[in-house]
Amino acid sequence: MAFGKRAAPLVLIVVSGESIAHTLRPIPVALRLRELGCAVRFGGQGRYLRFVEEAGLAVEPLPTLPYPRVLEWQARLLGKVYGVAEVGRLVAAQRAAIERCAPAVMVQDGPDSTLATAAHLAGVPLFAISNASVIGLGGRVRYAPFHRSLHRAAALAPRLVRPLERGIELLRMVQAAFPIGYYLGREGIRSSAVGYQKQLVPDLAELFPAAHDPGTTVFVGPLLYEPPLPRPSWWRRLDRRRPLVYVAVGSSGGALGLDVIVAALGDQPYQ
């Protein structure tokens, strides 16, 4: 792909900068696009965007769904979180930022459900980087965080956990989408017209045999990037004779459920 004297198309990658995974994962995508001759710019806000800048990539301030609100939504079993006014303000601000950048195409990585609406209103194609489990290719509706009530249900009746999880997640998805649908209704736009051009799945297709539409879902394989960071001070104190178990819930997983994992491994011969 060579553009010669023509201006290189701009790809705007919007990330949730308060999540380290959502911030780091698009960096190899950006570096590859730049090798192909595209101009690449990141958009978003959050402390982890410093890794993007350290990789030599430009960052454009762009408002995203406040991460405490995302975590609040994940921590609740049920209940309304987003309001219509909040969604409307964020969509308008995102649309204005997109129109200032004037990208040819956009890529999103992160749980910001308003960006598809803003990109549609700005007339810019949007592609989403999404895990196979999030879009339902792993045999579940989508990712569901740990809930203490589901832990109790699992102890009493393990067979009820999956139906309960599916039902709760469906209700939460409807509740999260309602303000956006309402806002779109006020704008006079059909909800069916808003969405992603393609879901780019950073997983191995062989691990997810569920049927998917190749016209809308593309497996791109793992997106690996590790910033140059020093090892922690306690690394040398690890006992190399004992197996090491690394447990991480991610910056978006929260601490719920971590106590169960620690308790399960506590009596095992691991560190």
PDB file of C-alpha atoms in Angstrom:
ATOM      1  CA  MET A   1       0.000   0.000   0.000  1.00  0.00           C
ATOM      2  CA  ALA A   2       1.749   3.151  -1.199  1.00  0.00           C
ATOM      3  CA  PHE A   3       0.207   6.609  -1.197  1.00  0.00           C
ATOM      4  CA  GLY A   4       3.026   8.559  -2.860  1.00  0.00           C
ATOM      5  CA  LYS A   5       2.279  12.282  -2.787  1.00  0.00           C
ATOM      6  CA  ARG A   6      -1.312  11.749  -1.728  1.00  0.00           C
ATOM      7  CA  ALA A   7      -2.188  12.483   1.864  1.00  0.00           C
ATOM      8  CA  ALA A   8      -2.153   9.312   3.939  1.00  0.00           C
ATOM      9  CA  PRO A   9      -5.581   8.357   5.317  1.00  0.00           C
ATOM     10  CA  LEU A  10      -5.972   9.086   9.013  1.00  0.00           C
ATOM     11  CA  VAL A  11      -6.988   6.241  11.313  1.00  0.00           C
ATOM     12  CA  LEU A  12      -8.268   7.395  14.710  1.00  0.00           C
ATOM     13  CA  ILE A  13      -7.967   4.719  17.417  1.00  0.00           C
ATOM     14  CA  VAL A  14     -10.093   5.453  20.487  1.00  0.00           C
ATOM     15  CA  VAL A  15      -9.206   3.619  23.693  1.00  0.00           C
ATOM     16  CA  SER A  16     -10.333   3.522  27.306  1.00  0.00           C
ATOM     17  CA  GLY A  17      -7.176   5.002  28.812  1.00  0.00           C
ATOM     18  CA  GLU A  18      -8.009   3.926  32.357  1.00  0.00           C
ATOM     19  CA  SER A  19      -7.756   0.257  31.325  1.00  0.00           C
ATOM     20  CA  ILE A  20      -4.234  -0.945  30.629  1.00  0.00           C
ATOM     21  CA  ALA A  21      -5.382  -3.823  28.382  1.00  0.00           C
ATOM     22  CA  HIS A  22      -7.628  -1.659  26.203  1.00  0.00           C
ATOM     23  CA  THR A  23      -4.817   0.901  25.893  1.00  0.00           C
ATOM     24  CA  LEU A  24      -1.919  -1.443  25.093  1.00  0.00           C
ATOM     25  CA  ARG A  25      -3.719  -3.839  22.747  1.00  0.00           C
ATOM     26  CA  PRO A  26      -4.232  -1.356  19.876  1.00  0.00           C
ATOM     27  CA  ILE A  27      -0.579  -0.200  19.915  1.00  0.00           C
ATOM     28  CA  PRO A  28       0.666  -3.059  17.644  1.00  0.00           C
ATOM     29  CA  VAL A  29      -2.312  -2.336  15.365  1.00  0.00           C
ATOM     30  CA  ALA A  30      -1.250   1.317  15.147  1.00  0.00           C
ATOM     31  CA  LEU A  31       2.385   0.448  14.468  1.00  0.00           C
ATOM     32  CA  ARG A  32       1.375  -1.940  11.685  1.00  0.00           C
ATOM     33  CA  LEU A  33      -0.968   0.624  10.113  1.00  0.00           C
ATOM     34  CA  ARG A  34       1.824   3.157  10.171  1.00  0.00           C
ATOM     35  CA  GLU A  35       4.106   0.674   8.373  1.00  0.00           C
ATOM     36  CA  LEU A  36       1.410   0.393   5.684  1.00  0.00           C
ATOM     37  CA  GLY A  37       1.489   4.136   5.132  1.00  0.00           C
ATOM     38  CA  CYS A  38      -1.475   5.274   7.205  1.00  0.00           C
ATOM     39  CA  ALA A  39      -1.439   8.262   9.506  1.00  0.00           C
ATOM     40  CA  VAL A  40      -2.457   7.082  12.984  1.00  0.00           C
ATOM     41  CA  ARG A  41      -3.673   9.050  15.958  1.00  0.00           C
ATOM     42  CA  PHE A  42      -5.040   7.887  19.283  1.00  0.00           C
ATOM     43  CA  GLY A  43      -8.024   9.425  21.031  1.00  0.00           C
ATOM     44  CA  GLY A  44      -9.195   9.047  24.590  1.00  0.00           C
ATOM     45  CA  GLN A  45      -8.320  10.023  28.120  1.00  0.00           C
ATOM     46  CA  GLY A  46      -6.714   8.265  31.059  1.00  0.00           C
ATOM     47  CA  ARG A  47      -3.389   7.610  32.769  1.00  0.00           C
ATOM     48  CA  TYR A  48      -2.339   4.667  30.593  1.00  0.00           C
ATOM     49  CA  LEU A  49      -2.228   6.801  27.444  1.00  0.00           C
ATOM     50  CA  ARG A  50       1.340   7.586  28.468  1.00  0.00           C
ATOM     51  CA  PHE A  51       2.302   4.181  27.025  1.00  0.00           C
ATOM     52  CA  VAL A  52       0.882   5.276  23.678  1.00  0.00           C
ATOM     53  CA  GLU A  53       2.967   8.452  23.720  1.00  0.00           C
ATOM     54  CA  GLU A  54       6.073   6.506  24.796  1.00  0.00           C
ATOM     55  CA  ALA A  55       5.578   4.300  21.714  1.00  0.00           C
ATOM     56  CA  GLY A  56       5.901   7.419  19.567  1.00  0.00           C
ATOM     57  CA  LEU A  57       2.198   7.723  18.712  1.00  0.00           C
ATOM     58  CA  ALA A  58       0.179  10.942  18.813  1.00  0.00           C
ATOM     59  CA  VAL A  59      -2.736  11.301  21.234  1.00  0.00           C
ATOM     60  CA  GLU A  60      -5.799  13.492  20.670  1.00  0.00           C
ATOM     61  CA  PRO A  61      -7.897  14.367  23.761  1.00  0.00           C
ATOM     62  CA  LEU A  62     -11.305  12.764  23.257  1.00  0.00           C
ATOM     63  CA  PRO A  63     -13.936  12.323  25.975  1.00  0.00           C
ATOM     64  CA  THR A  64     -14.872   8.746  26.797  1.00  0.00           C
ATOM     65  CA  LEU A  65     -17.327   7.154  29.182  1.00  0.00           C
ATOM     66  CA  PRO A  66     -15.922   7.834  32.680  1.00  0.00           C
ATOM     67  CA  TYR A  67     -14.309   4.634  33.860  1.00  0.00           C
ATOM     68  CA  PRO A  68     -15.815   4.781  37.370  1.00  0.00           C
ATOM     69  CA  ARG A  69     -19.200   4.593  35.607  1.00  0.00           C
ATOM     70  CA  VAL A  70     -18.092   1.526  33.670  1.00  0.00           C
ATOM     71  CA  LEU A  71     -16.924  -0.143  36.890  1.00  0.00           C
ATOM     72  CA  GLU A  72     -20.178   0.817  38.591  1.00  0.00           C
ATOM     73  CA  TRP A  73     -22.118  -0.847  35.774  1.00  0.00           C
ATOM     74  CA  GLN A  74     -19.976  -3.977  36.070  1.00  0.00           C
ATOM     75  CA  ALA A  75     -20.355  -4.172  39.839  1.00  0.00           C
ATOM     76  CA  ARG A  76     -24.149  -3.969  39.849  1.00  0.00           C
ATOM     77  CA  LEU A  77     -26.386  -6.926  39.261  1.00  0.00           C
ATOM     78  CA  LEU A  78     -29.246  -4.722  38.104  1.00  0.00           C
ATOM     79  CA  GLY A  79     -30.197  -1.080  38.129  1.00  0.00           C
ATOM     80  CA  LYS A  80     -29.988   1.939  35.888  1.00  0.00           C
ATOM     81  CA  VAL A  81     -26.556   3.554  35.651  1.00  0.00           C
ATOM     82  CA  TYR A  82     -26.468   5.824  32.595  1.00  0.00           C
ATOM     83  CA  GLY A  83     -28.883   8.709  32.215  1.00  0.00           C
ATOM     84  CA  VAL A  84     -30.207  10.164  28.965  1.00  0.00           C
ATOM     85  CA  ALA A  85     -28.679  13.584  29.621  1.00  0.00           C
ATOM     86  CA  GLU A  86     -25.279  12.035  30.382  1.00  0.00           C
ATOM     87  CA  VAL A  87     -25.378   9.995  27.177  1.00  0.00           C
ATOM     88  CA  GLY A  88     -26.487  12.988  25.108  1.00  0.00           C
ATOM     89  CA  ARG A  89     -23.656  15.205  26.394  1.00  0.00           C
ATOM     90  CA  LEU A  90     -21.034  12.521  25.788  1.00  0.00           C
ATOM     91  CA  VAL A  91     -22.271  11.725  22.263  1.00  0.00           C
ATOM     92  CA  ALA A  92     -22.200  15.417  21.340  1.00  0.00           C
ATOM     93  CA  ALA A  93     -18.684  15.891  22.745  1.00  0.00           C
ATOM     94  CA  GLN A  94     -17.374  12.777  21.011  1.00  0.00           C
ATOM     95  CA  ARG A  95     -18.930  13.775  17.703  1.00  0.00           C
ATOM     96  CA  ALA A  96     -17.304  17.214  17.894  1.00  0.00           C
ATOM     97  CA  ALA A  97     -13.886  15.675  18.614  1.00  0.00           C
ATOM     98  CA  ILE A  98     -14.257  13.214  15.725  1.00  0.00           C
ATOM     99  CA  GLU A  99     -15.228  15.957  13.297  1.00  0.00           C
ATOM    100  CA  ARG A 100     -12.193  18.025  14.368  1.00  0.00           C
ATOM    101  CA  CYS A 101      -9.866  15.095  13.609  1.00  0.00           C
ATOM    102  CA  ALA A 102     -11.693  14.208  10.357  1.00  0.00           C
ATOM    103  CA  PRO A 103     -10.436  10.581  10.238  1.00  0.00           C
ATOM    104  CA  ALA A 104     -11.071   8.293   7.273  1.00  0.00           C
ATOM    105  CA  VAL A 105     -11.847   5.416   9.627  1.00  0.00           C
ATOM    106  CA  MET A 106     -11.955   4.720  13.361  1.00  0.00           C
ATOM    107  CA  VAL A 107     -11.029   1.765  15.560  1.00  0.00           C
ATOM    108  CA  GLN A 108     -12.335   1.344  19.090  1.00  0.00           C
ATOM    109  CA  ASP A 109     -10.988  -0.710  21.974  1.00  0.00           C
ATOM    110  CA  GLY A 110     -12.899  -0.352  25.199  1.00  0.00           C
ATOM    111  CA  PRO A 111     -16.368  -0.477  26.763  1.00  0.00           C
ATOM    112  CA  ASP A 112     -17.559   2.912  25.524  1.00  0.00           C
ATOM    113  CA  SER A 113     -21.033   2.274  24.168  1.00  0.00           C
ATOM    114  CA  THR A 114     -21.621   5.861  23.037  1.00  0.00           C
ATOM    115  CA  LEU A 115     -18.803   5.967  20.493  1.00  0.00           C
ATOM    116  CA  ALA A 116     -20.700   3.984  17.839  1.00  0.00           C
ATOM    117  CA  THR A 117     -23.450   6.593  17.974  1.00  0.00           C
ATOM    118  CA  ALA A 118     -21.009   9.508  17.779  1.00  0.00           C
ATOM    119  CA  ALA A 119     -19.104   7.957  14.865  1.00  0.00           C
ATOM    120  CA  HIS A 120     -22.359   7.317  13.011  1.00  0.00           C
ATOM    121  CA  LEU A 121     -23.501  10.906  13.472  1.00  0.00           C
ATOM    122  CA  ALA A 122     -20.091  12.100  12.241  1.00  0.00           C
ATOM    123  CA  GLY A 123     -20.301   9.784   9.220  1.00  0.00           C
ATOM    124  CA  VAL A 124     -17.089   7.859   9.993  1.00  0.00           C
ATOM    125  CA  PRO A 125     -16.808   4.034   9.704  1.00  0.00           C
ATOM    126  CA  LEU A 126     -16.012   2.408  13.053  1.00  0.00           C
ATOM    127  CA  PHE A 127     -14.377  -0.965  13.710  1.00  0.00           C
ATOM    128  CA  ALA A 128     -14.277  -2.520  17.172  1.00  0.00           C
ATOM    129  CA  ILE A 129     -11.594  -4.698  18.768  1.00  0.00           C
ATOM    130  CA  SER A 130     -13.616  -7.163  20.858  1.00  0.00           C
ATOM    131  CA  ASN A 131     -12.841 -10.411  22.633  1.00  0.00           C
ATOM    132  CA  ALA A 132     -14.659 -13.465  21.303  1.00  0.00           C
ATOM    133  CA  SER A 133     -16.248 -14.027  24.719  1.00  0.00           C
ATOM    134  CA  VAL A 134     -17.561 -10.446  24.802  1.00  0.00           C
ATOM    135  CA  ILE A 135     -19.503 -10.777  21.547  1.00  0.00           C
ATOM    136  CA  GLY A 136     -20.927 -14.172  22.458  1.00  0.00           C
ATOM    137  CA  LEU A 137     -18.654 -16.530  20.496  1.00  0.00           C
ATOM    138  CA  GLY A 138     -17.494 -18.299  23.637  1.00  0.00           C
ATOM    139  CA  GLY A 139     -20.858 -19.872  24.416  1.00  0.00           C
ATOM    140  CA  ARG A 140     -21.968 -17.005  26.672  1.00  0.00           C
ATOM    141  CA  VAL A 141     -23.970 -13.851  26.092  1.00  0.00           C
ATOM    142  CA  ARG A 142     -20.903 -11.751  26.929  1.00  0.00           C
ATOM    143  CA  TYR A 143     -18.405 -11.187  29.722  1.00  0.00           C
ATOM    144  CA  ALA A 144     -20.011 -11.098  33.154  1.00  0.00           C
ATOM    145  CA  PRO A 145     -17.944  -9.973  36.173  1.00  0.00           C
ATOM    146  CA  PHE A 146     -17.885 -11.801  39.470  1.00  0.00           C
ATOM    147  CA  HIS A 147     -20.890 -11.324  41.731  1.00  0.00           C
ATOM    148  CA  ARG A 148     -21.020 -12.487  45.330  1.00  0.00           C
ATOM    149  CA  SER A 149     -24.661 -13.479  44.946  1.00  0.00           C
ATOM    150  CA  LEU A 150     -23.703 -15.785  42.069  1.00  0.00           C
ATOM    151  CA  HIS A 151     -21.009 -17.311  44.287  1.00  0.00           C
ATOM    152  CA  ARG A 152     -23.689 -18.138  46.848  1.00  0.00           C
ATOM    153  CA  ALA A 153     -25.929 -19.559  44.138  1.00  0.00           C
ATOM    154  CA  ALA A 154     -23.049 -21.702  42.855  1.00  0.00           C
ATOM    155  CA  ALA A 155     -22.558 -23.191  46.296  1.00  0.00           C
ATOM    156  CA  LEU A 156     -26.234 -24.068  46.655  1.00  0.00           C
ATOM    157  CA  ALA A 157     -27.181 -25.023  43.106  1.00  0.00           C
ATOM    158  CA  PRO A 158     -24.326 -24.997  40.563  1.00  0.00           C
ATOM    159  CA  ARG A 159     -26.668 -25.744  37.631  1.00  0.00           C
ATOM    160  CA  LEU A 160     -28.556 -22.487  38.185  1.00  0.00           C
ATOM    161  CA  VAL A 161     -25.525 -20.230  37.796  1.00  0.00           C
ATOM    162  CA  ARG A 162     -25.347 -20.079  34.001  1.00  0.00           C
ATOM    163  CA  PRO A 163     -29.093 -19.383  33.464  1.00  0.00           C
ATOM    164  CA  LEU A 164     -28.985 -16.718  36.191  1.00  0.00           C
ATOM    165  CA  GLU A 165     -25.865 -15.182  34.688  1.00  0.00           C
ATOM    166  CA  ARG A 166     -27.395 -15.079  31.207  1.00  0.00           C
ATOM    167  CA  GLY A 167     -30.628 -13.521  32.433  1.00  0.00           C
ATOM    168  CA  ILE A 168     -28.875 -10.879  34.531  1.00  0.00           C
ATOM    169  CA  GLU A 169     -26.507  -9.971  31.715  1.00  0.00           C
ATOM    170  CA  LEU A 170     -29.326  -9.613  29.185  1.00  0.00           C
ATOM    171  CA  LEU A 171     -31.220  -7.272  31.509  1.00  0.00           C
ATOM    172  CA  ARG A 172     -28.106  -5.208  32.120  1.00  0.00           C
ATOM    173  CA  MET A 173     -27.410  -4.919  28.395  1.00  0.00           C
ATOM    174  CA  VAL A 174     -30.940  -3.660  27.779  1.00  0.00           C
ATOM    175  CA  GLN A 175     -30.658  -1.151  30.635  1.00  0.00           C
ATOM    176  CA  ALA A 176     -27.292   0.136  29.359  1.00  0.00           C
ATOM    177  CA  ALA A 177     -28.573   0.472  25.799  1.00  0.00           C
ATOM    178  CA  PHE A 178     -31.886   2.182  26.648  1.00  0.00           C
ATOM    179  CA  PRO A 179     -30.568   5.745  27.138  1.00  0.00           C
ATOM    180  CA  ILE A 180     -28.612   5.500  23.868  1.00  0.00           C
ATOM    181  CA  GLY A 181     -31.690   4.265  22.010  1.00  0.00           C
ATOM    182  CA  TYR A 182     -33.735   7.059  23.560  1.00  0.00           C
ATOM    183  CA  TYR A 183     -31.174   9.652  22.523  1.00  0.00           C
ATOM    184  CA  LEU A 184     -31.120   8.265  18.989  1.00  0.00           C
ATOM    185  CA  GLY A 185     -34.890   8.469  18.903  1.00  0.00           C
ATOM    186  CA  ARG A 186     -34.675  12.165  19.741  1.00  0.00           C
ATOM    187  CA  GLU A 187     -32.196  12.597  16.888  1.00  0.00           C
ATOM    188  CA  GLY A 188     -34.579  10.842  14.515  1.00  0.00           C
ATOM    189  CA  ILE A 189     -32.123   8.046  13.671  1.00  0.00           C
ATOM    190  CA  ARG A 190     -33.034   4.379  13.491  1.00  0.00           C
ATOM    191  CA  SER A 191     -31.139   2.343  16.063  1.00  0.00           C
ATOM    192  CA  SER A 192     -30.556  -0.405  13.516  1.00  0.00           C
ATOM    193  CA  ALA A 193     -28.421   1.993  11.468  1.00  0.00           C
ATOM    194  CA  VAL A 194     -25.883   2.373  14.267  1.00  0.00           C
ATOM    195  CA  GLY A 195     -23.181  -0.166  14.968  1.00  0.00           C
ATOM    196  CA  TYR A 196     -19.760  -1.371  13.994  1.00  0.00           C
ATOM    197  CA  GLN A 197     -18.653  -2.145  10.459  1.00  0.00           C
ATOM    198  CA  LYS A 198     -16.673  -5.137  11.726  1.00  0.00           C
ATOM    199  CA  GLN A 199     -15.685  -6.727  15.007  1.00  0.00           C
ATOM    200  CA  LEU A 200     -11.932  -7.412  15.021  1.00  0.00           C
ATOM    201  CA  VAL A 201     -11.410 -10.369  17.352  1.00  0.00           C
ATOM    202  CA  PRO A 202      -7.913 -10.743  18.901  1.00  0.00           C
ATOM    203  CA  ASP A 203      -8.352 -14.465  19.566  1.00  0.00           C
ATOM    204  CA  LEU A 204      -7.665 -17.728  17.769  1.00  0.00           C
ATOM    205  CA  ALA A 205     -10.687 -18.855  15.763  1.00  0.00           C
ATOM    206  CA  GLU A 206      -9.861 -22.504  16.519  1.00  0.00           C
ATOM    207  CA  LEU A 207     -10.636 -21.919  20.205  1.00  0.00           C
ATOM    208  CA  PHE A 208     -14.110 -20.539  19.465  1.00  0.00           C
ATOM    209  CA  PRO A 209     -16.052 -22.957  17.282  1.00  0.00           C
ATOM    210  CA  ALA A 210     -19.305 -21.003  17.594  1.00  0.00           C
ATOM    211  CA  ALA A 211     -20.617 -19.871  14.212  1.00  0.00           C
ATOM    212  CA  HIS A 212     -19.871 -16.275  13.236  1.00  0.00           C
ATOM    213  CA  ASP A 213     -20.510 -14.096  10.214  1.00  0.00           C
ATOM    214  CA  PRO A 214     -17.165 -13.451   8.452  1.00  0.00           C
ATOM    215  CA  GLY A 215     -18.732 -10.373   6.886  1.00  0.00           C
ATOM    216  CA  THR A 216     -19.011  -8.693  10.277  1.00  0.00           C
ATOM    217  CA  THR A 217     -16.523 -10.609  12.454  1.00  0.00           C
ATOM    218  CA  VAL A 218     -12.850 -11.101  11.627  1.00  0.00           C
ATOM    219  CA  PHE A 219     -10.387 -13.072  13.765  1.00  0.00           C
ATOM    220  CA  VAL A 220      -7.089 -11.154  13.671  1.00  0.00           C
ATOM    221  CA  GLY A 221      -5.198 -13.267  16.235  1.00  0.00           C
ATOM    222  CA  PRO A 222      -3.605 -12.161  19.516  1.00  0.00           C
ATOM    223  CA  LEU A 223      -2.493  -8.529  19.728  1.00  0.00           C
ATOM    224  CA  LEU A 224       0.648  -8.589  21.853  1.00  0.00           C
ATOM    225  CA  TYR A 225       2.453  -5.549  23.175  1.00  0.00           C
ATOM    226  CA  GLU A 226       4.551  -5.136  26.290  1.00  0.00           C
ATOM    227  CA  PRO A 227       5.891  -1.724  27.305  1.00  0.00           C
ATOM    228  CA  PRO A 228       9.485  -1.579  28.553  1.00  0.00           C
ATOM    229  CA  LEU A 229       8.925  -1.637  32.306  1.00  0.00           C
ATOM    230  CA  PRO A 230      11.279  -2.781  35.115  1.00  0.00           C
ATOM    231  CA  ARG A 231      10.386  -5.861  37.132  1.00  0.00           C
ATOM    232  CA  PRO A 232       8.982  -5.189  40.620  1.00  0.00           C
ATOM    233  CA  SER A 233      11.374  -5.068  43.589  1.00  0.00           C
ATOM    234  CA  TRP A 234      10.008  -8.308  45.063  1.00  0.00           C
ATOM    235  CA  TRP A 235      10.687 -10.330  41.908  1.00  0.00           C
ATOM    236  CA  ARG A 236      14.086 -11.571  43.176  1.00  0.00           C
ATOM    237  CA  ARG A 237      12.496 -12.867  46.379  1.00  0.00           C
ATOM    238  CA  LEU A 238      10.385 -15.462  44.576  1.00  0.00           C
ATOM    239  CA  ASP A 239      11.184 -19.099  45.337  1.00  0.00           C
ATOM    240  CA  ARG A 240      12.219 -20.588  41.980  1.00  0.00           C
ATOM    241  CA  ARG A 241      11.709 -24.132  43.364  1.00  0.00           C
ATOM    242  CA  ARG A 242       7.956 -23.635  43.730  1.00  0.00           C
ATOM    243  CA  PRO A 243       5.484 -23.270  40.852  1.00  0.00           C
ATOM    244  CA  LEU A 244       4.378 -19.695  40.337  1.00  0.00           C
ATOM    245  CA  VAL A 245       0.693 -18.897  39.773  1.00  0.00           C
ATOM    246  CA  TYR A 246      -0.049 -15.476  38.311  1.00  0.00           C
ATOM    247  CA  VAL A 247      -3.566 -14.218  39.065  1.00  0.00           C
ATOM    248  CA  ALA A 248      -4.929 -11.082  37.425  1.00  0.00           C
ATOM    249  CA  VAL A 249      -8.467  -9.781  37.055  1.00  0.00           C
ATOM    250  CA  GLY A 250      -7.365  -6.873  34.881  1.00  0.00           C
ATOM    251  CA  SER A 251      -7.904  -3.174  35.414  1.00  0.00           C
ATOM    252  CA  SER A 252     -11.573  -3.563  34.446  1.00  0.00           C
ATOM    253  CA  GLY A 253     -12.288  -6.745  36.390  1.00  0.00           C
ATOM    254  CA  GLY A 254     -12.397  -5.281  39.861  1.00  0.00           C
ATOM    255  CA  ALA A 255     -11.530  -7.172  43.038  1.00  0.00           C
ATOM    256  CA  LEU A 256     -14.802  -9.092  43.356  1.00  0.00           C
ATOM    257  CA  GLY A 257     -14.039 -12.786  43.076  1.00  0.00           C
ATOM    258  CA  LEU A 258     -10.318 -12.391  43.704  1.00  0.00           C
ATOM    259  CA  ASP A 259     -10.784 -13.566  47.294  1.00  0.00           C
ATOM    260  CA  VAL A 260     -12.340 -16.789  45.996  1.00  0.00           C
ATOM    261  CA  ILE A 261      -9.349 -17.436  43.715  1.00  0.00           C
ATOM    262  CA  VAL A 262      -6.840 -16.723  46.491  1.00  0.00           C
ATOM    263  CA  ALA A 263      -8.694 -18.984  48.917  1.00  0.00           C
ATOM    264  CA  ALA A 264      -8.819 -21.806  46.371  1.00  0.00           C
ATOM    265  CA  LEU A 265      -5.066 -21.627  45.772  1.00  0.00           C
ATOM    266  CA  GLY A 266      -4.065 -20.889  49.380  1.00  0.00           C
ATOM    267  CA  ASP A 267      -3.697 -24.522  50.457  1.00  0.00           C
ATOM    268  CA  GLN A 268      -1.923 -25.607  47.267  1.00  0.00           C
ATOM    269  CA  PRO A 269       1.874 -25.964  46.905  1.00  0.00           C
ATOM    270  CA  TYR A 270       2.111 -22.818  44.814  1.00  0.00           C
ATOM    271  CA  GLN A 271       3.181 -19.256  45.361  1.00  0.00           C
TER     272      GLN A 271
END
